[in-house]
GROMACS .gro file of C-alpha atoms in nm:
model
  471
    1MET     CA    1   8.084   2.925  10.059
    2SER     CA    2   7.956   3.272  10.014
    3ARG     CA    3   7.764   3.436  10.290
    4PRO     CA    4   7.434   3.606  10.220
    5PRO     CA    5   7.442   3.981  10.244
    6THR     CA    6   7.383   4.112  10.591
    7PRO     CA    7   7.062   4.312  10.609
    8PRO     CA    8   7.096   4.661  10.748
    9ALA     CA    9   7.039   4.700  11.118
   10SER     CA   10   6.707   4.826  11.238
   11GLY     CA   11   6.687   5.202  11.200
   12ALA     CA   12   6.988   5.213  10.964
   13ARG     CA   13   6.954   5.355  10.612
   14SER     CA   14   7.098   5.215  10.293
   15ALA     CA   15   7.355   5.411  10.096
   16ASP     CA   16   7.093   5.514   9.842
   17ALA     CA   17   6.857   5.623  10.112
   18ALA     CA   18   7.131   5.814  10.288
   19THR     CA   19   7.207   6.017   9.977
   20PRO     CA   20   7.005   6.340   9.995
   21ARG     CA   21   6.774   6.403   9.703
   22VAL     CA   22   6.861   6.728   9.534
   23ARG     CA   23   6.555   6.935   9.458
   24LYS     CA   24   6.573   7.162   9.160
   25PRO     CA   25   6.520   7.532   9.224
   26LEU     CA   26   6.161   7.641   9.181
   27PHE     CA   27   6.221   7.851   8.869
   28SER     CA   28   6.404   7.566   8.693
   29ARG     CA   29   6.091   7.352   8.737
   30ILE     CA   30   5.867   7.616   8.577
   31SER     CA   31   5.825   7.606   8.201
   32PRO     CA   32   5.867   7.925   7.995
   33PRO     CA   33   5.489   7.967   7.937
   34GLN     CA   34   5.423   7.917   8.309
   35LEU     CA   35   5.687   8.171   8.408
   36ILE     CA   36   5.547   8.430   8.167
   37ALA     CA   37   5.190   8.379   8.294
   38LEU     CA   38   5.282   8.378   8.663
   39SER     CA   39   5.522   8.672   8.644
   40PHE     CA   40   5.260   8.890   8.477
   41ALA     CA   41   4.996   8.787   8.732
   42LEU     CA   42   5.226   8.864   9.026
   43ALA     CA   43   5.330   9.200   8.879
   44ILE     CA   44   4.965   9.293   8.818
   45LEU     CA   45   4.876   9.215   9.179
   46THR     CA   46   5.174   9.414   9.307
   47GLY     CA   47   5.085   9.711   9.086
   48GLY     CA   48   4.724   9.696   9.199
   49VAL     CA   49   4.826   9.708   9.565
   50LEU     CA   50   5.057  10.006   9.505
   51LEU     CA   51   4.798  10.202   9.309
   52SER     CA   52   4.534  10.137   9.575
   53LEU     CA   53   4.744  10.312   9.842
   54PRO     CA   54   4.614  10.661   9.930
   55PHE     CA   55   4.950  10.835   9.880
   56THR     CA   56   4.937  10.755   9.506
   57HIS     CA   57   4.597  10.921   9.458
   58GLY     CA   58   4.523  11.277   9.348
   59ALA     CA   59   4.409  11.539   9.596
   60GLY     CA   60   4.055  11.462   9.711
   61ARG     CA   61   4.039  11.148   9.493
   62GLN     CA   62   3.967  10.790   9.595
   63VAL     CA   63   4.055  10.477   9.399
   64ASN     CA   64   3.935  10.142   9.533
   65PHE     CA   65   4.131   9.819   9.496
   66LEU     CA   66   3.934   9.690   9.195
   67GLN     CA   67   3.989  10.018   9.010
   68ALA     CA   68   4.358  10.010   9.102
   69LEU     CA   69   4.385   9.646   8.989
   70PHE     CA   70   4.213   9.736   8.661
   71THR     CA   71   4.456  10.024   8.606
   72ALA     CA   72   4.759   9.808   8.690
   73THR     CA   73   4.641   9.535   8.452
   74SER     CA   74   4.578   9.787   8.177
   75ALA     CA   75   4.924   9.942   8.228
   76LEU     CA   76   5.123   9.618   8.256
   77CYS     CA   77   4.934   9.459   7.968
   78VAL     CA   78   4.995   9.784   7.771
   79THR     CA   79   4.625   9.826   7.697
   80GLY     CA   80   4.508  10.173   7.798
   81LEU     CA   81   4.148  10.105   7.905
   82ASN     CA   82   4.058  10.306   8.216
   83VAL     CA   83   3.775  10.305   8.468
   84VAL     CA   84   3.933  10.612   8.631
   85ASP     CA   85   4.110  10.921   8.495
   86PRO     CA   86   4.488  10.875   8.537
   87SER     CA   87   4.546  11.248   8.486
   88ARG     CA   88   4.330  11.339   8.788
   89ASP     CA   89   4.277  11.033   9.006
   90PHE     CA   90   4.651  10.964   9.047
   91ASN     CA   91   4.920  11.207   9.161
   92ARG     CA   92   5.270  11.223   9.016
   93LEU     CA   93   5.386  10.916   9.214
   94GLY     CA   94   5.088  10.714   9.091
   95GLN     CA   95   5.157  10.824   8.734
   96VAL     CA   96   5.524  10.723   8.769
   97ILE     CA   97   5.413  10.378   8.891
   98ILE     CA   98   5.182  10.349   8.588
   99MET     CA   99   5.469  10.454   8.359
  100LEU     CA  100   5.701  10.191   8.509
  101LEU     CA  101   5.432   9.923   8.472
  102ILE     CA  102   5.392  10.021   8.107
  103GLN     CA  103   5.767   9.992   8.049
  104MET     CA  104   5.784   9.654   8.224
  105GLY     CA  105   5.482   9.522   8.039
  106GLY     CA  106   5.605   9.638   7.700
  107LEU     CA  107   5.953   9.493   7.723
  108GLY     CA  108   5.856   9.195   7.937
  109ILE     CA  109   5.914   9.118   8.302
  110ILE     CA  110   6.156   8.834   8.231
  111THR     CA  111   6.355   9.064   8.005
  112PHE     CA  112   6.395   9.306   8.293
  113GLY     CA  113   6.509   9.024   8.519
  114THR     CA  114   6.775   8.924   8.267
  115VAL     CA  115   6.909   9.277   8.240
  116PHE     CA  116   6.931   9.290   8.621
  117ALA     CA  117   7.126   8.963   8.614
  118LEU     CA  118   7.363   9.103   8.353
  119ILE     CA  119   7.416   9.422   8.554
  120THR     CA  120   7.497   9.221   8.867
  121ARG     CA  121   7.720   8.991   8.655
  122ARG     CA  122   7.516   8.680   8.723
  123ARG     CA  123   7.527   8.394   8.476
  124VAL     CA  124   7.220   8.345   8.256
  125ASN     CA  125   7.181   7.968   8.214
  126TYR     CA  126   7.029   7.785   7.919
  127SER     CA  127   6.683   7.740   8.073
  128ASP     CA  128   6.667   8.116   8.133
  129ARG     CA  129   6.765   8.173   7.771
  130ILE     CA  130   6.479   7.951   7.654
  131ARG     CA  131   6.231   8.152   7.862
  132LEU     CA  132   6.370   8.473   7.719
  133ALA     CA  133   6.353   8.344   7.363
  134GLN     CA  134   5.986   8.256   7.413
  135GLN     CA  135   5.903   8.597   7.558
  136VAL     CA  136   6.068   8.804   7.282
  137SER     CA  137   5.972   8.554   7.007
  138ALA     CA  138   6.336   8.486   6.924
  139PHE     CA  139   6.420   8.215   6.671
  140SER     CA  140   6.675   8.044   6.899
  141ALA     CA  141   6.805   8.066   7.255
  142GLY     CA  142   7.171   8.084   7.154
  143ASP     CA  143   7.205   8.457   7.094
  144VAL     CA  144   6.921   8.574   7.315
  145VAL     CA  145   7.133   8.757   7.578
  146PRO     CA  146   7.305   8.989   7.324
  147LEU     CA  147   6.960   9.034   7.169
  148ILE     CA  148   6.819   9.152   7.503
  149ARG     CA  149   7.102   9.403   7.538
  150ASN     CA  150   7.026   9.540   7.192
  151ILE     CA  151   6.652   9.554   7.264
  152PHE     CA  152   6.705   9.761   7.578
  153LEU     CA  153   6.951   9.996   7.412
  154TYR     CA  154   6.731  10.038   7.104
  155THR     CA  155   6.417  10.092   7.316
  156PHE     CA  156   6.560  10.359   7.542
  157VAL     CA  157   6.726  10.546   7.254
  158LEU     CA  158   6.394  10.563   7.066
  159GLU     CA  159   6.198  10.658   7.376
  160LEU     CA  160   6.449  10.931   7.459
  161ALA     CA  161   6.434  11.066   7.102
  162GLY     CA  162   6.053  11.061   7.111
  163ALA     CA  163   6.048  11.243   7.446
  164ALA     CA  164   6.287  11.508   7.311
  165LEU     CA  165   6.058  11.575   7.013
  166LEU     CA  166   5.741  11.578   7.223
  167ALA     CA  167   5.904  11.821   7.467
  168PHE     CA  168   5.889  12.088   7.195
  169ARG     CA  169   5.510  12.077   7.229
  170PHE     CA  170   5.452  11.985   7.595
  171VAL     CA  171   5.705  12.219   7.759
  172PRO     CA  172   5.547  12.537   7.612
  173LEU     CA  173   5.202  12.404   7.711
  174GLU     CA  174   5.276  12.269   8.059
  175GLY     CA  175   5.600  12.435   8.177
  176TRP     CA  176   5.945  12.279   8.215
  177GLY     CA  177   5.894  12.021   8.491
  178ARG     CA  178   5.544  11.908   8.401
  179GLY     CA  179   5.614  11.935   8.027
  180LEU     CA  180   5.925  11.715   8.041
  181PHE     CA  181   5.741  11.453   8.246
  182TYR     CA  182   5.451  11.458   7.998
  183ALA     CA  183   5.697  11.414   7.711
  184VAL     CA  184   5.867  11.114   7.875
  185PHE     CA  185   5.537  10.957   7.985
  186HIS     CA  186   5.372  10.982   7.643
  187SER     CA  187   5.688  10.864   7.464
  188ILE     CA  188   5.707  10.550   7.680
  189SER     CA  189   5.333  10.498   7.652
  190ALA     CA  190   5.343  10.530   7.271
  191PHE     CA  191   5.646  10.308   7.207
  192ASN     CA  192   5.501  10.037   7.430
  193ASN     CA  193   5.164  10.066   7.256
  194SER     CA  194   4.980  10.128   7.583
  195GLY     CA  195   4.752  10.422   7.501
  196PHE     CA  196   4.774  10.586   7.845
  197ALA     CA  197   4.763  10.966   7.824
  198LEU     CA  198   4.775  11.237   8.089
  199TYR     CA  199   4.485  11.430   7.938
  200SER     CA  200   4.122  11.351   8.024
  201ASP     CA  201   4.028  11.340   7.653
  202ASN     CA  202   4.339  11.134   7.567
  203LEU     CA  203   4.493  11.318   7.264
  204MET     CA  204   4.176  11.466   7.112
  205GLY     CA  205   4.315  11.814   7.175
  206PHE     CA  206   4.600  11.737   6.931
  207VAL     CA  207   4.388  11.612   6.638
  208ASN     CA  208   4.530  11.885   6.412
  209ASP     CA  209   4.880  11.890   6.562
  210PRO     CA  210   5.124  11.721   6.319
  211LEU     CA  211   5.413  11.714   6.568
  212VAL     CA  212   5.233  11.522   6.842
  213SER     CA  213   5.030  11.305   6.604
  214LEU     CA  214   5.323  11.201   6.383
  215VAL     CA  215   5.575  11.148   6.666
  216ILE     CA  216   5.325  10.937   6.863
  217ALA     CA  217   5.231  10.745   6.546
  218LEU     CA  218   5.597  10.676   6.458
  219LEU     CA  219   5.669  10.549   6.811
  220ILE     CA  220   5.363  10.324   6.793
  221ILE     CA  221   5.473  10.181   6.457
  222LEU     CA  222   5.829  10.115   6.579
  223GLY     CA  223   5.708   9.958   6.903
  224GLY     CA  224   5.455   9.740   6.723
  225MET     CA  225   5.700   9.633   6.452
  226GLY     CA  226   5.869   9.369   6.667
  227PHE     CA  227   6.219   9.384   6.812
  228LEU     CA  228   6.365   9.115   6.587
  229VAL     CA  229   6.227   9.287   6.278
  230GLN     CA  230   6.363   9.625   6.388
  231LEU     CA  231   6.711   9.487   6.446
  232ASN     CA  232   6.702   9.292   6.119
  233VAL     CA  233   6.598   9.603   5.924
  234VAL     CA  234   6.870   9.817   6.087
  235ALA     CA  235   7.136   9.552   6.016
  236HIS     CA  236   7.015   9.521   5.656
  237LEU     CA  237   7.031   9.896   5.601
  238LEU     CA  238   7.384   9.913   5.744
  239ASN     CA  239   7.513   9.619   5.538
  240PRO     CA  240   7.263   9.488   5.278
  241ARG     CA  241   7.502   9.228   5.135
  242ARG     CA  242   7.588   9.062   5.463
  243ASN     CA  243   7.252   9.099   5.640
  244ARG     CA  244   6.957   9.001   5.424
  245LEU     CA  245   6.598   9.072   5.519
  246LEU     CA  246   6.441   8.763   5.673
  247VAL     CA  247   6.124   8.621   5.524
  248HIS     CA  248   5.955   8.696   5.856
  249SER     CA  249   6.061   9.062   5.830
  250LYS     CA  250   5.934   9.089   5.473
  251LEU     CA  251   5.601   8.936   5.577
  252VAL     CA  252   5.529   9.163   5.874
  253LEU     CA  253   5.651   9.479   5.699
  254THR     CA  254   5.424   9.404   5.403
  255MET     CA  255   5.129   9.334   5.634
  256MET     CA  256   5.194   9.652   5.835
  257ALA     CA  257   5.199   9.870   5.523
  258ALA     CA  258   4.885   9.708   5.382
  259LEU     CA  259   4.687   9.739   5.707
  260LEU     CA  260   4.795  10.099   5.762
  261LEU     CA  261   4.684  10.191   5.409
  262ILE     CA  262   4.352  10.005   5.443
  263GLY     CA  263   4.284  10.165   5.781
  264THR     CA  264   4.365  10.518   5.665
  265VAL     CA  265   4.146  10.495   5.354
  266THR     CA  266   3.862  10.336   5.555
  267TYR     CA  267   3.860  10.601   5.826
  268LEU     CA  268   3.886  10.880   5.570
  269GLY     CA  269   3.601  10.743   5.359
  270LEU     CA  270   3.358  10.634   5.632
  271GLU     CA  271   3.404  10.932   5.865
  272TRP     CA  272   3.448  11.203   5.598
  273ASN     CA  273   3.097  11.351   5.649
  274ASN     CA  274   3.052  11.256   6.015
  275PRO     CA  275   2.988  11.590   6.192
  276ARG     CA  276   3.113  11.449   6.524
  277THR     CA  277   3.450  11.322   6.398
  278LEU     CA  278   3.615  11.432   6.069
  279ALA     CA  279   3.358  11.659   5.900
  280PRO     CA  280   3.462  11.983   6.077
  281LEU     CA  281   3.831  11.935   5.987
  282PRO     CA  282   4.006  12.061   5.671
  283PHE     CA  283   4.140  11.800   5.428
  284GLY     CA  284   4.496  11.793   5.568
  285ASP     CA  285   4.372  11.742   5.924
  286LYS     CA  286   4.125  11.476   5.807
  287LEU     CA  287   4.410  11.285   5.644
  288LEU     CA  288   4.628  11.324   5.955
  289ALA     CA  289   4.348  11.208   6.186
  290SER     CA  290   4.264  10.910   5.962
  291PHE     CA  291   4.627  10.802   5.948
  292PHE     CA  292   4.661  10.837   6.326
  293GLN     CA  293   4.349  10.625   6.393
  294SER     CA  294   4.476  10.358   6.152
  295VAL     CA  295   4.806  10.344   6.343
  296THR     CA  296   4.662  10.352   6.693
  297THR     CA  297   4.397  10.089   6.618
  298ARG     CA  298   4.679   9.837   6.584
  299THR     CA  299   4.697   9.788   6.967
  300ALA     CA  300   4.809  10.139   7.074
  301GLY     CA  301   4.486  10.286   7.211
  302PHE     CA  302   4.548  10.659   7.172
  303ASN     CA  303   4.270  10.854   7.005
  304THR     CA  304   4.241  11.200   6.852
  305ILE     CA  305   3.870  11.158   6.764
  306ASP     CA  306   3.574  11.051   6.977
  307TYR     CA  307   3.523  10.676   6.928
  308GLY     CA  308   3.183  10.703   7.090
  309ALA     CA  309   3.074  10.900   6.782
  310ILE     CA  310   3.210  10.680   6.503
  311ARG     CA  311   2.976  10.505   6.261
  312LEU     CA  312   2.895  10.135   6.284
  313GLY     CA  313   3.093  10.054   5.968
  314THR     CA  314   3.398  10.227   6.114
  315ALA     CA  315   3.351  10.039   6.440
  316PHE     CA  316   3.341   9.707   6.253
  317ILE     CA  317   3.664   9.781   6.062
  318THR     CA  318   3.825   9.897   6.388
  319ILE     CA  319   3.730   9.568   6.556
  320ILE     CA  320   3.896   9.370   6.274
  321LEU     CA  321   4.216   9.577   6.293
  322MET     CA  322   4.226   9.549   6.674
  323PHE     CA  323   4.184   9.173   6.657
  324ILE     CA  324   4.472   9.136   6.409
  325GLY     CA  325   4.699   9.357   6.620
  326ALA     CA  326   5.072   9.414   6.588
  327ASN     CA  327   5.373   9.197   6.498
  328PRO     CA  328   5.514   8.902   6.699
  329GLY     CA  329   5.776   8.989   6.960
  330SER     CA  330   5.656   9.350   6.981
  331THR     CA  331   5.497   9.561   7.252
  332GLY     CA  332   5.155   9.517   7.088
  333GLY     CA  333   4.884   9.255   7.118
  334GLY     CA  334   4.621   9.085   6.900
  335ILE     CA  335   4.661   8.756   6.719
  336LYS     CA  336   4.954   8.921   6.530
  337THR     CA  337   4.995   9.009   6.162
  338SER     CA  338   5.189   8.694   6.076
  339THR     CA  339   4.921   8.472   6.229
  340PHE     CA  340   4.650   8.646   6.030
  341TYR     CA  341   4.848   8.619   5.706
  342VAL     CA  342   4.926   8.248   5.751
  343MET     CA  343   4.559   8.174   5.825
  344MET     CA  344   4.434   8.362   5.520
  345ALA     CA  345   4.712   8.240   5.289
  346SER     CA  346   4.666   7.874   5.383
  347ALA     CA  347   4.288   7.899   5.331
  348TRP     CA  348   4.342   8.065   4.991
  349SER     CA  349   4.593   7.796   4.892
  350MET     CA  350   4.341   7.525   4.974
  351VAL     CA  351   4.067   7.704   4.777
  352ARG     CA  352   4.297   7.714   4.473
  353GLY     CA  353   4.382   7.347   4.516
  354HIS     CA  354   4.746   7.403   4.610
  355ARG     CA  355   4.902   7.160   4.853
  356ASP     CA  356   5.152   7.406   4.998
  357THR     CA  357   5.126   7.763   5.121
  358THR     CA  358   5.412   7.970   4.982
  359LEU     CA  359   5.558   8.308   5.075
  360PHE     CA  360   5.842   8.490   4.894
  361GLU     CA  361   5.935   8.166   4.716
  362ARG     CA  362   5.940   7.973   5.043
  363ARG     CA  363   5.702   7.703   5.165
  364ILE     CA  364   5.532   7.767   5.499
  365ASP     CA  365   5.574   7.465   5.728
  366GLN     CA  366   5.256   7.278   5.820
  367ASP     CA  367   5.334   7.312   6.192
  368THR     CA  368   5.336   7.691   6.145
  369VAL     CA  369   4.999   7.675   5.968
  370LEU     CA  370   4.855   7.456   6.245
  371ARG     CA  371   4.988   7.690   6.515
  372ALA     CA  372   4.838   7.994   6.339
  373MET     CA  373   4.499   7.822   6.310
  374THR     CA  374   4.515   7.723   6.678
  375VAL     CA  375   4.594   8.077   6.790
  376GLY     CA  376   4.316   8.216   6.572
  377LEU     CA  377   4.051   7.969   6.695
  378LEU     CA  378   4.150   8.002   7.061
  379SER     CA  379   4.139   8.380   7.030
  380ILE     CA  380   3.797   8.381   6.863
  381GLY     CA  381   3.665   8.142   7.128
  382LEU     CA  382   3.809   8.348   7.413
  383VAL     CA  383   3.673   8.681   7.286
  384ASN     CA  384   3.326   8.540   7.221
  385THR     CA  385   3.309   8.364   7.559
  386MET     CA  386   3.407   8.680   7.745
  387PHE     CA  387   3.171   8.889   7.530
  388ILE     CA  388   2.881   8.662   7.624
  389LEU     CA  389   2.975   8.704   7.992
  390LEU     CA  390   2.977   9.082   7.948
  391LEU     CA  391   2.629   9.062   7.796
  392LEU     CA  392   2.496   8.841   8.077
  393MET     CA  393   2.644   9.070   8.344
  394ASN     CA  394   2.526   9.391   8.182
  395SER     CA  395   2.290   9.593   8.399
  396ASN     CA  396   2.316   9.925   8.215
  397PRO     CA  397   2.051   9.971   7.942
  398ASN     CA  398   2.256  10.255   7.790
  399ILE     CA  399   2.538  10.016   7.687
  400LEU     CA  400   2.475   9.882   7.338
  401PHE     CA  401   2.560   9.540   7.195
  402VAL     CA  402   2.830   9.679   6.963
  403GLN     CA  403   2.990   9.876   7.249
  404LEU     CA  404   3.045   9.563   7.458
  405PHE     CA  405   3.185   9.368   7.163
  406PHE     CA  406   3.415   9.660   7.079
  407GLU     CA  407   3.528   9.665   7.444
  408ALA     CA  408   3.595   9.290   7.451
  409VAL     CA  409   3.808   9.295   7.134
  410SER     CA  410   3.991   9.608   7.252
  411ALA     CA  411   4.079   9.438   7.581
  412PHE     CA  412   4.191   9.114   7.415
  413GLY     CA  413   4.402   9.299   7.157
  414THR     CA  414   4.548   9.514   7.438
  415VAL     CA  415   4.441   9.815   7.232
  416GLY     CA  416   4.269  10.042   7.483
  417LEU     CA  417   4.020  10.209   7.250
  418SER     CA  418   3.668  10.241   7.386
  419MET     CA  419   3.335  10.375   7.264
  420ASN     CA  420   3.315  10.559   7.600
  421THR     CA  421   3.204  10.231   7.760
  422THR     CA  422   3.477  10.141   8.013
  423PRO     CA  423   3.369  10.381   8.294
  424LEU     CA  424   3.011  10.246   8.265
  425LEU     CA  425   3.107   9.883   8.336
  426ASN     CA  426   2.998   9.729   8.666
  427ALA     CA  427   3.238   9.545   8.898
  428ASP     CA  428   3.173   9.201   8.746
  429GLN     CA  429   3.230   9.330   8.395
  430GLN     CA  430   3.552   9.500   8.506
  431ILE     CA  431   3.683   9.162   8.627
  432VAL     CA  432   3.602   9.007   8.288
  433ILE     CA  433   3.792   9.287   8.111
  434ILE     CA  434   4.088   9.238   8.349
  435LEU     CA  435   4.102   8.869   8.253
  436LEU     CA  436   4.076   8.954   7.884
  437MET     CA  437   4.362   9.207   7.903
  438TYR     CA  438   4.577   8.956   8.090
  439LEU     CA  439   4.508   8.667   7.853
  440GLY     CA  440   4.543   8.894   7.552
  441ARG     CA  441   4.888   9.009   7.665
  442ILE     CA  442   5.039   8.669   7.738
  443GLY     CA  443   4.848   8.502   7.455
  444PRO     CA  444   4.576   8.234   7.482
  445LEU     CA  445   4.805   7.964   7.342
  446THR     CA  446   5.081   8.047   7.593
  447PHE     CA  447   4.828   8.033   7.877
  448ALA     CA  448   4.681   7.703   7.756
  449VAL     CA  449   5.026   7.543   7.725
  450ALA     CA  450   5.139   7.687   8.059
  451PHE     CA  451   4.878   7.502   8.260
  452ASN     CA  452   4.853   7.183   8.059
  453ASN     CA  453   5.024   6.916   8.270
  454ARG     CA  454   5.032   6.652   7.997
  455GLU     CA  455   5.368   6.550   7.858
  456PRO     CA  456   5.438   6.685   7.509
  457GLY     CA  457   5.397   6.443   7.223
  458ASP     CA  458   5.169   6.144   7.178
  459PRO     CA  459   5.307   5.798   7.261
  460VAL     CA  460   5.082   5.639   6.998
  461ARG     CA  461   5.016   5.758   6.645
  462TYR     CA  462   4.695   5.620   6.496
  463PRO     CA  463   4.622   5.551   6.127
  464ALA     CA  464   4.497   5.850   5.929
  465GLU     CA  465   4.124   5.873   5.850
  466LYS     CA  466   4.039   6.041   5.519
  467ASP     CA  467   3.665   5.974   5.506
  468ILE     CA  468   3.568   6.276   5.722
  469ILE     CA  469   3.384   6.527   5.505
  470ILE     CA  470   3.471   6.896   5.555
  471GLY     CA  471   3.263   7.184   5.413
   0.00000   0.00000   0.00000
């Protein structure tokens, strides 16, 4: 006769209870969107604290914590909006900190962490690869570590080449030490599409300088092209038969060329007779300035003309270009060129009665169309909500409606252009712009997904309803 199992003695623990529960490390429990959002927030706070310390300020200058936090956010989110003058209010140490924040923000904080792990010969596990793939907009996590190596090598080679070219102008102007630092700073700032300059008028003093304008413009274009596109183009040029251009590369290159042409023609036409912008310049300089503004509007933030003097039509076109922004996986912001194209192409396909949206003889997946529409709608909602807050908080009668809208779009697109409005903002408005720069850099969809605790996927799929009337 079998005996019943003996219950455990009082105070004793069962075998299951005695087995310690292994808790996963904190970072393994954080999703890629959460890690991106939190790492940027922590880095912004750290940068703000550093830039608020007196030993980073210029002689006789004072920068409070909110101003320092604004500057750190603008640098890390590669925006370029400023409530203070970085060339005067920060000393060389403060400017170096800003430059490092720009470099970290452009390449991505997680990317830097991976390179550190590779240098120290630590293993990069699969969850880390997924986070990296999301940050650099890679197609898969499998080859992401070699991709990061190539991105760093490619970035620093281009920045070094840009600094060498800019040194030919800055060294004669500023002397060897200061000139070399200016060359490095502006090269890093341009490639990372940040728009920070060490001159009080940004680059307006170089409006007719082809060396500075074209080198800065080329660095902006390369930085805003997207790392995957750059590497794909280089591989295709080296071996066209083995490495074909991806459909994604063809799309963003076509969009970049079209937007640059549209922007150049628009600036040239609308500002041709404006006595405060292009009118005093000869034709060659007008063309150079128009091309530069078309390039920098796409999330870079440098300016060689006074944006406080542009016409309303020019401001409207600039707002559209800033909202579209650069390419995915680049140092730039905005909703991205591919998102804009997919939105417009899918709408045009529906107008023509076509079921599918096609591109280079390929059908665009419906999930891609839905994601593009989601990003576009979230971005429009975010910009308009923050713009309304800026209007409600406005206490300066000299700030016009269009100036605040221009400022909101510039902050969201991490562009950094301003109609001379940023220094006029009050403390509450500065906080709104900080939030816009932050959300614009990490992306509204990434932020929404990061802090949505619901499990992905729906357990129940309901019958489709086709009786809802649209339009």
